[in-house]
PDB file of C-alpha atoms in Angstrom:
ATOM      1  CA  ASP R1447      20.697  42.669  30.616  1.00  0.00           C
ATOM      2  CA  THR R1448      22.779  45.275  28.836  1.00  0.00           C
ATOM      3  CA  GLY R1449      22.736  47.958  31.510  1.00  0.00           C
ATOM      4  CA  VAL R1450      20.632  50.979  32.376  1.00  0.00           C
ATOM      5  CA  SER R1451      18.400  52.047  29.527  1.00  0.00           C
ATOM      6  CA  GLN R1452      16.870  55.485  29.071  1.00  0.00           C
ATOM      7  CA  ASP R1453      14.266  56.629  26.620  1.00  0.00           C
ATOM      8  CA  PRO R1454      14.185  58.850  24.663  1.00  0.00           C
ATOM      9  CA  ARG R1455      17.828  59.756  24.039  1.00  0.00           C
ATOM     10  CA  HIS R1456      16.898  63.207  22.840  1.00  0.00           C
ATOM     11  CA  LYS R1457      13.828  65.366  23.341  1.00  0.00           C
ATOM     12  CA  ILE R1458      13.104  68.816  21.945  1.00  0.00           C
ATOM     13  CA  THR R1459      10.036  70.503  23.342  1.00  0.00           C
ATOM     14  CA  LYS R1460       8.432  73.902  23.361  1.00  0.00           C
ATOM     15  CA  ARG R1461       8.388  75.925  26.536  1.00  0.00           C
ATOM     16  CA  GLY R1462       5.312  75.176  28.581  1.00  0.00           C
ATOM     17  CA  GLN R1463       4.890  71.606  27.358  1.00  0.00           C
ATOM     18  CA  ASN R1464       5.087  68.553  29.601  1.00  0.00           C
ATOM     19  CA  VAL R1465       7.699  65.849  29.015  1.00  0.00           C
ATOM     20  CA  THR R1466       8.199  62.380  30.468  1.00  0.00           C
ATOM     21  CA  PHE R1467      11.359  60.312  30.474  1.00  0.00           C
ATOM     22  CA  ARG R1468      11.707  56.627  31.206  1.00  0.00           C
ATOM     23  CA  CYS R1469      14.498  54.687  32.871  1.00  0.00           C
ATOM     24  CA  ASP R1470      14.900  50.919  32.973  1.00  0.00           C
ATOM     25  CA  PRO R1471      17.544  50.015  35.573  1.00  0.00           C
ATOM     26  CA  ILE R1472      19.650  46.874  35.704  1.00  0.00           C
ATOM     27  CA  SER R1473      17.117  44.219  36.623  1.00  0.00           C
ATOM     28  CA  GLU R1474      18.543  43.088  39.954  1.00  0.00           C
ATOM     29  CA  HIS R1475      19.207  46.634  41.202  1.00  0.00           C
ATOM     30  CA  ASN R1476      16.755  47.900  43.809  1.00  0.00           C
ATOM     31  CA  ARG R1477      18.176  51.426  44.015  1.00  0.00           C
ATOM     32  CA  LEU R1478      17.461  54.005  41.322  1.00  0.00           C
ATOM     33  CA  TYR R1479      18.640  57.605  41.023  1.00  0.00           C
ATOM     34  CA  TRP R1480      17.893  60.559  38.791  1.00  0.00           C
ATOM     35  CA  TYR R1481      20.514  63.218  38.138  1.00  0.00           C
ATOM     36  CA  ARG R1482      20.626  66.302  35.951  1.00  0.00           C
ATOM     37  CA  GLN R1483      23.757  67.491  34.176  1.00  0.00           C
ATOM     38  CA  THR R1484      24.406  70.759  32.359  1.00  0.00           C
ATOM     39  CA  LEU R1485      27.363  71.528  30.132  1.00  0.00           C
ATOM     40  CA  GLY R1486      30.651  71.721  31.980  1.00  0.00           C
ATOM     41  CA  GLN R1487      29.155  70.551  35.259  1.00  0.00           C
ATOM     42  CA  GLY R1488      28.996  67.264  37.067  1.00  0.00           C
ATOM     43  CA  PRO R1489      25.709  65.435  37.572  1.00  0.00           C
ATOM     44  CA  GLU R1490      23.424  66.993  40.205  1.00  0.00           C
ATOM     45  CA  PHE R1491      21.257  64.706  42.296  1.00  0.00           C
ATOM     46  CA  LEU R1492      17.498  64.972  41.838  1.00  0.00           C
ATOM     47  CA  THR R1493      15.868  61.991  43.545  1.00  0.00           C
ATOM     48  CA  TYR R1494      16.408  58.439  44.800  1.00  0.00           C
ATOM     49  CA  PHE R1495      14.206  55.345  45.007  1.00  0.00           C
ATOM     50  CA  GLN R1496      14.716  52.173  46.954  1.00  0.00           C
ATOM     51  CA  ASN R1497      12.387  49.702  45.309  1.00  0.00           C
ATOM     52  CA  GLU R1498       9.164  51.672  44.821  1.00  0.00           C
ATOM     53  CA  ALA R1499       9.717  54.098  47.686  1.00  0.00           C
ATOM     54  CA  GLN R1500      11.015  57.579  46.906  1.00  0.00           C
ATOM     55  CA  LEU R1501      13.347  58.103  49.856  1.00  0.00           C
ATOM     56  CA  GLU R1502      15.252  61.221  48.955  1.00  0.00           C
ATOM     57  CA  LYS R1503      14.535  64.369  46.964  1.00  0.00           C
ATOM     58  CA  SER R1504      16.804  67.289  46.186  1.00  0.00           C
ATOM     59  CA  ARG R1505      15.753  70.877  46.596  1.00  0.00           C
ATOM     60  CA  LEU R1506      16.422  71.086  42.857  1.00  0.00           C
ATOM     61  CA  LEU R1507      13.286  69.021  42.339  1.00  0.00           C
ATOM     62  CA  SER R1508      10.684  71.764  42.086  1.00  0.00           C
ATOM     63  CA  ASP R1509       6.933  71.201  42.119  1.00  0.00           C
ATOM     64  CA  ARG R1510       7.030  70.888  38.330  1.00  0.00           C
ATOM     65  CA  PHE R1511       9.100  67.723  38.606  1.00  0.00           C
ATOM     66  CA  SER R1512       7.681  64.375  39.632  1.00  0.00           C
ATOM     67  CA  ALA R1513       9.222  60.936  39.606  1.00  0.00           C
ATOM     68  CA  GLU R1514       7.666  57.535  40.074  1.00  0.00           C
ATOM     69  CA  ARG R1515       8.765  53.946  40.294  1.00  0.00           C
ATOM     70  CA  PRO R1516       5.419  52.198  40.678  1.00  0.00           C
ATOM     71  CA  LYS R1517       6.494  48.557  40.718  1.00  0.00           C
ATOM     72  CA  GLY R1518      10.048  48.973  41.848  1.00  0.00           C
ATOM     73  CA  SER R1519      11.360  48.343  38.351  1.00  0.00           C
ATOM     74  CA  PHE R1520      11.322  51.108  35.715  1.00  0.00           C
ATOM     75  CA  SER R1521      11.003  54.763  36.667  1.00  0.00           C
ATOM     76  CA  THR R1522       9.587  57.840  34.998  1.00  0.00           C
ATOM     77  CA  LEU R1523      10.536  61.475  35.455  1.00  0.00           C
ATOM     78  CA  GLU R1524       7.975  64.043  34.377  1.00  0.00           C
ATOM     79  CA  ILE R1525       8.573  67.748  33.973  1.00  0.00           C
ATOM     80  CA  GLN R1526       5.454  69.895  33.708  1.00  0.00           C
ATOM     81  CA  ARG R1527       5.330  73.335  32.095  1.00  0.00           C
ATOM     82  CA  THR R1528       8.912  73.106  30.891  1.00  0.00           C
ATOM     83  CA  GLU R1529      11.151  76.169  31.041  1.00  0.00           C
ATOM     84  CA  GLN R1530      14.304  76.931  29.082  1.00  0.00           C
ATOM     85  CA  GLY R1531      16.302  76.420  32.275  1.00  0.00           C
ATOM     86  CA  ASP R1532      15.207  72.785  32.273  1.00  0.00           C
ATOM     87  CA  SER R1533      17.399  72.131  29.228  1.00  0.00           C
ATOM     88  CA  ALA R1534      19.972  69.591  30.374  1.00  0.00           C
ATOM     89  CA  MET R1535      20.987  65.953  30.234  1.00  0.00           C
ATOM     90  CA  TYR R1536      18.844  63.841  32.552  1.00  0.00           C
ATOM     91  CA  LEU R1537      20.722  60.802  33.793  1.00  0.00           C
ATOM     92  CA  CYS R1538      19.354  57.727  35.477  1.00  0.00           C
ATOM     93  CA  ALA R1539      21.534  55.392  37.524  1.00  0.00           C
ATOM     94  CA  SER R1540      20.975  52.194  39.458  1.00  0.00           C
ATOM     95  CA  SER R1541      22.832  50.247  42.082  1.00  0.00           C
ATOM     96  CA  SER R1542      22.367  47.220  44.295  1.00  0.00           C
ATOM     97  CA  ASP R1543      22.550  46.835  48.048  1.00  0.00           C
ATOM     98  CA  LYS R1544      25.833  44.966  47.722  1.00  0.00           C
ATOM     99  CA  ASN R1545      27.753  47.434  45.592  1.00  0.00           C
ATOM    100  CA  THR R1546      27.924  51.155  46.065  1.00  0.00           C
ATOM    101  CA  GLU R1547      28.972  52.101  42.546  1.00  0.00           C
ATOM    102  CA  ALA R1548      26.265  53.559  40.359  1.00  0.00           C
ATOM    103  CA  PHE R1549      25.635  52.341  36.831  1.00  0.00           C
ATOM    104  CA  PHE R1550      24.469  55.170  34.621  1.00  0.00           C
ATOM    105  CA  GLY R1551      22.337  55.164  31.511  1.00  0.00           C
ATOM    106  CA  GLN R1552      23.217  57.149  28.428  1.00  0.00           C
ATOM    107  CA  GLY R1553      20.923  59.950  29.479  1.00  0.00           C
ATOM    108  CA  THR R1554      18.082  61.882  27.902  1.00  0.00           C
ATOM    109  CA  ARG R1555      19.104  65.231  26.463  1.00  0.00           C
ATOM    110  CA  LEU R1556      16.266  67.725  26.835  1.00  0.00           C
ATOM    111  CA  THR R1557      16.186  70.944  24.837  1.00  0.00           C
ATOM    112  CA  VAL R1558      13.437  73.438  25.641  1.00  0.00           C
ATOM    113  CA  VAL R1559      12.920  76.004  22.879  1.00  0.00           C
TER     114      VAL R1559
ATOM    115  CA  SER Z 721      28.782  75.177  52.489  1.00  0.00           C
ATOM    116  CA  GLN Z 722      29.863  71.790  51.158  1.00  0.00           C
ATOM    117  CA  LYS Z 723      32.055  71.975  48.117  1.00  0.00           C
ATOM    118  CA  ILE Z 724      33.890  69.620  45.777  1.00  0.00           C
ATOM    119  CA  GLU Z 725      36.504  71.156  43.512  1.00  0.00           C
ATOM    120  CA  GLN Z 726      38.150  69.683  40.471  1.00  0.00           C
ATOM    121  CA  ASN Z 727      40.448  71.586  38.165  1.00  0.00           C
ATOM    122  CA  SER Z 728      38.189  73.016  35.492  1.00  0.00           C
ATOM    123  CA  GLU Z 729      41.097  73.532  33.103  1.00  0.00           C
ATOM    124  CA  ALA Z 730      41.793  70.663  30.760  1.00  0.00           C
ATOM    125  CA  LEU Z 731      44.874  68.579  31.432  1.00  0.00           C
ATOM    126  CA  ASN Z 732      46.972  67.919  28.330  1.00  0.00           C
ATOM    127  CA  ILE Z 733      49.711  65.291  28.516  1.00  0.00           C
ATOM    128  CA  GLN Z 734      51.811  63.210  26.173  1.00  0.00           C
ATOM    129  CA  GLU Z 735      51.087  59.549  25.582  1.00  0.00           C
ATOM    130  CA  GLY Z 736      53.009  57.336  27.977  1.00  0.00           C
ATOM    131  CA  LYS Z 737      53.154  59.910  30.785  1.00  0.00           C
ATOM    132  CA  THR Z 738      51.282  59.715  34.071  1.00  0.00           C
ATOM    133  CA  ALA Z 739      48.170  61.851  34.372  1.00  0.00           C
ATOM    134  CA  THR Z 740      47.311  63.131  37.844  1.00  0.00           C
ATOM    135  CA  LEU Z 741      43.905  64.659  38.548  1.00  0.00           C
ATOM    136  CA  THR Z 742      42.957  66.358  41.793  1.00  0.00           C
ATOM    137  CA  CYS Z 743      39.726  66.444  43.763  1.00  0.00           C
ATOM    138  CA  ASN Z 744      39.468  68.696  46.828  1.00  0.00           C
ATOM    139  CA  TYR Z 745      36.546  68.952  49.201  1.00  0.00           C
ATOM    140  CA  THR Z 746      35.479  71.218  52.023  1.00  0.00           C
ATOM    141  CA  ASN Z 747      32.887  70.871  54.777  1.00  0.00           C
ATOM    142  CA  TYR Z 748      32.425  67.179  54.037  1.00  0.00           C
ATOM    143  CA  SER Z 749      32.904  63.996  55.995  1.00  0.00           C
ATOM    144  CA  PRO Z 750      32.838  61.531  53.122  1.00  0.00           C
ATOM    145  CA  ALA Z 751      32.306  57.865  53.849  1.00  0.00           C
ATOM    146  CA  TYR Z 752      33.888  57.052  50.517  1.00  0.00           C
ATOM    147  CA  LEU Z 753      34.635  58.608  47.207  1.00  0.00           C
ATOM    148  CA  GLN Z 754      34.350  57.344  43.682  1.00  0.00           C
ATOM    149  CA  TRP Z 755      35.920  58.243  40.377  1.00  0.00           C
ATOM    150  CA  TYR Z 756      34.011  58.075  37.116  1.00  0.00           C
ATOM    151  CA  ARG Z 757      34.922  58.536  33.481  1.00  0.00           C
ATOM    152  CA  GLN Z 758      32.560  60.356  31.132  1.00  0.00           C
ATOM    153  CA  ASP Z 759      32.820  60.550  27.357  1.00  0.00           C
ATOM    154  CA  PRO Z 760      30.956  63.281  25.418  1.00  0.00           C
ATOM    155  CA  GLY Z 761      27.232  62.601  25.154  1.00  0.00           C
ATOM    156  CA  ARG Z 762      27.382  59.530  27.379  1.00  0.00           C
ATOM    157  CA  GLY Z 763      26.662  58.710  30.986  1.00  0.00           C
ATOM    158  CA  PRO Z 764      29.469  58.413  33.556  1.00  0.00           C
ATOM    159  CA  VAL Z 765      31.175  55.036  33.947  1.00  0.00           C
ATOM    160  CA  PHE Z 766      32.413  53.891  37.353  1.00  0.00           C
ATOM    161  CA  LEU Z 767      36.162  53.373  37.701  1.00  0.00           C
ATOM    162  CA  LEU Z 768      37.271  53.117  41.321  1.00  0.00           C
ATOM    163  CA  LEU Z 769      35.997  53.511  44.878  1.00  0.00           C
ATOM    164  CA  ILE Z 770      38.088  54.288  47.964  1.00  0.00           C
ATOM    165  CA  ARG Z 771      36.815  54.348  51.542  1.00  0.00           C
ATOM    166  CA  GLU Z 772      37.723  56.863  54.221  1.00  0.00           C
ATOM    167  CA  ASN Z 773      39.907  54.341  56.054  1.00  0.00           C
ATOM    168  CA  GLU Z 774      41.896  53.466  52.923  1.00  0.00           C
ATOM    169  CA  LYS Z 775      44.924  55.425  51.764  1.00  0.00           C
ATOM    170  CA  GLU Z 776      45.317  54.022  48.274  1.00  0.00           C
ATOM    171  CA  LYS Z 777      43.506  51.820  45.758  1.00  0.00           C
ATOM    172  CA  ARG Z 778      44.778  50.439  42.461  1.00  0.00           C
ATOM    173  CA  LYS Z 779      43.210  48.881  39.400  1.00  0.00           C
ATOM    174  CA  GLU Z 780      45.395  48.107  36.411  1.00  0.00           C
ATOM    175  CA  ARG Z 781      46.856  51.489  35.284  1.00  0.00           C
ATOM    176  CA  LEU Z 782      44.662  53.460  37.686  1.00  0.00           C
ATOM    177  CA  LYS Z 783      45.513  54.554  41.208  1.00  0.00           C
ATOM    178  CA  VAL Z 784      43.482  56.605  43.670  1.00  0.00           C
ATOM    179  CA  THR Z 785      44.664  58.110  46.940  1.00  0.00           C
ATOM    180  CA  PHE Z 786      42.527  59.598  49.696  1.00  0.00           C
ATOM    181  CA  ASP Z 787      43.941  61.996  52.276  1.00  0.00           C
ATOM    182  CA  THR Z 788      41.294  62.962  54.838  1.00  0.00           C
ATOM    183  CA  THR Z 789      43.704  65.403  56.521  1.00  0.00           C
ATOM    184  CA  LEU Z 790      44.321  67.351  53.316  1.00  0.00           C
ATOM    185  CA  LYS Z 791      40.710  66.703  52.236  1.00  0.00           C
ATOM    186  CA  GLN Z 792      41.969  65.609  48.875  1.00  0.00           C
ATOM    187  CA  SER Z 793      41.901  62.683  46.481  1.00  0.00           C
ATOM    188  CA  LEU Z 794      44.361  62.175  43.663  1.00  0.00           C
ATOM    189  CA  PHE Z 795      43.594  60.052  40.612  1.00  0.00           C
ATOM    190  CA  HIS Z 796      46.515  58.753  38.563  1.00  0.00           C
ATOM    191  CA  ILE Z 797      46.582  57.105  35.154  1.00  0.00           C
ATOM    192  CA  THR Z 798      49.976  55.609  34.388  1.00  0.00           C
ATOM    193  CA  ALA Z 799      51.269  54.948  30.858  1.00  0.00           C
ATOM    194  CA  SER Z 800      48.450  57.116  29.514  1.00  0.00           C
ATOM    195  CA  GLN Z 801      46.998  56.442  26.084  1.00  0.00           C
ATOM    196  CA  PRO Z 802      44.953  58.612  23.698  1.00  0.00           C
ATOM    197  CA  ALA Z 803      41.983  56.360  24.501  1.00  0.00           C
ATOM    198  CA  ASP Z 804      42.161  57.677  28.090  1.00  0.00           C
ATOM    199  CA  SER Z 805      41.046  61.101  26.830  1.00  0.00           C
ATOM    200  CA  ALA Z 806      37.762  61.888  28.583  1.00  0.00           C
ATOM    201  CA  THR Z 807      36.312  63.867  31.476  1.00  0.00           C
ATOM    202  CA  TYR Z 808      36.979  62.404  34.908  1.00  0.00           C
ATOM    203  CA  LEU Z 809      34.548  63.058  37.741  1.00  0.00           C
ATOM    204  CA  CYS Z 810      35.022  62.533  41.446  1.00  0.00           C
ATOM    205  CA  ALA Z 811      31.986  61.912  43.611  1.00  0.00           C
ATOM    206  CA  PHE Z 812      31.358  61.639  47.327  1.00  0.00           C
ATOM    207  CA  ARG Z 813      28.768  60.085  49.468  1.00  0.00           C
ATOM    208  CA  GLY Z 814      28.694  61.681  52.878  1.00  0.00           C
ATOM    209  CA  ALA Z 815      29.051  59.855  56.153  1.00  0.00           C
ATOM    210  CA  ASP Z 816      25.504  60.907  57.129  1.00  0.00           C
ATOM    211  CA  THR Z 817      23.408  57.819  57.469  1.00  0.00           C
ATOM    212  CA  GLY Z 818      20.440  57.521  55.192  1.00  0.00           C
ATOM    213  CA  ARG Z 819      21.784  59.681  52.385  1.00  0.00           C
ATOM    214  CA  ARG Z 820      22.431  57.599  49.319  1.00  0.00           C
ATOM    215  CA  ALA Z 821      22.994  60.348  46.773  1.00  0.00           C
ATOM    216  CA  LEU Z 822      26.401  61.035  45.322  1.00  0.00           C
ATOM    217  CA  THR Z 823      27.685  64.598  45.093  1.00  0.00           C
ATOM    218  CA  PHE Z 824      29.843  65.117  42.021  1.00  0.00           C
ATOM    219  CA  GLY Z 825      32.601  67.539  41.192  1.00  0.00           C
ATOM    220  CA  SER Z 826      32.436  69.369  37.885  1.00  0.00           C
ATOM    221  CA  GLY Z 827      35.048  67.098  36.311  1.00  0.00           C
ATOM    222  CA  THR Z 828      38.436  67.556  34.699  1.00  0.00           C
ATOM    223  CA  ARG Z 829      38.922  66.967  30.998  1.00  0.00           C
ATOM    224  CA  LEU Z 830      42.010  64.917  30.165  1.00  0.00           C
ATOM    225  CA  GLN Z 831      43.514  65.047  26.687  1.00  0.00           C
ATOM    226  CA  VAL Z 832      46.303  62.563  25.906  1.00  0.00           C
ATOM    227  CA  GLN Z 833      48.307  63.539  22.849  1.00  0.00           C
ATOM    228  CA  PRO Z 834      49.794  60.743  20.693  1.00  0.00           C
TER     229      PRO Z 834
END
């Protein structure tokens, strides 16, 4: 296992289109997080899964955003009707019950034009 | 409101010197804090964790201190090298039970000149 994997690395989409990102966490990690990061800022928390259960959601996660982790392994983050303000780096991270540090993927950079 | 502040200005130092980065917080009761390194276009990489009952933690050339009275953490890199140039983020998880999310500062960019 080489770490947290995210796909795609880059996505350019037109305003109003839907996009979906995928995250494959480290295999033995049961905790999975999505963050969003804009230029010059630190990552902002979006949502958290423990196994397949979505236990925590940020107020940043509007109705246009939905995340799933159906089998407690990979996760998807979908943004419907994208807006220019959605342009950002979307980061996925995973961790185990034993260790509190988060292991981040390389991120998906979304550009909405 | 809860706030984490890191110096937004870049820190420029000469190779071999000690870099010291600051992280201040208000209206928080952090259970622990973490420091991450982030290179351009890449995800953050975990460096060190320090708990609220610990004063200092070290790992090789890195040292973190945590002062809950001052509400401040300091991150030191001794004998700095150009390869240490990156953005350094501090992050907290609150003492509230059930919350797993980390809250990040905006990061401080470190530039080590050869």
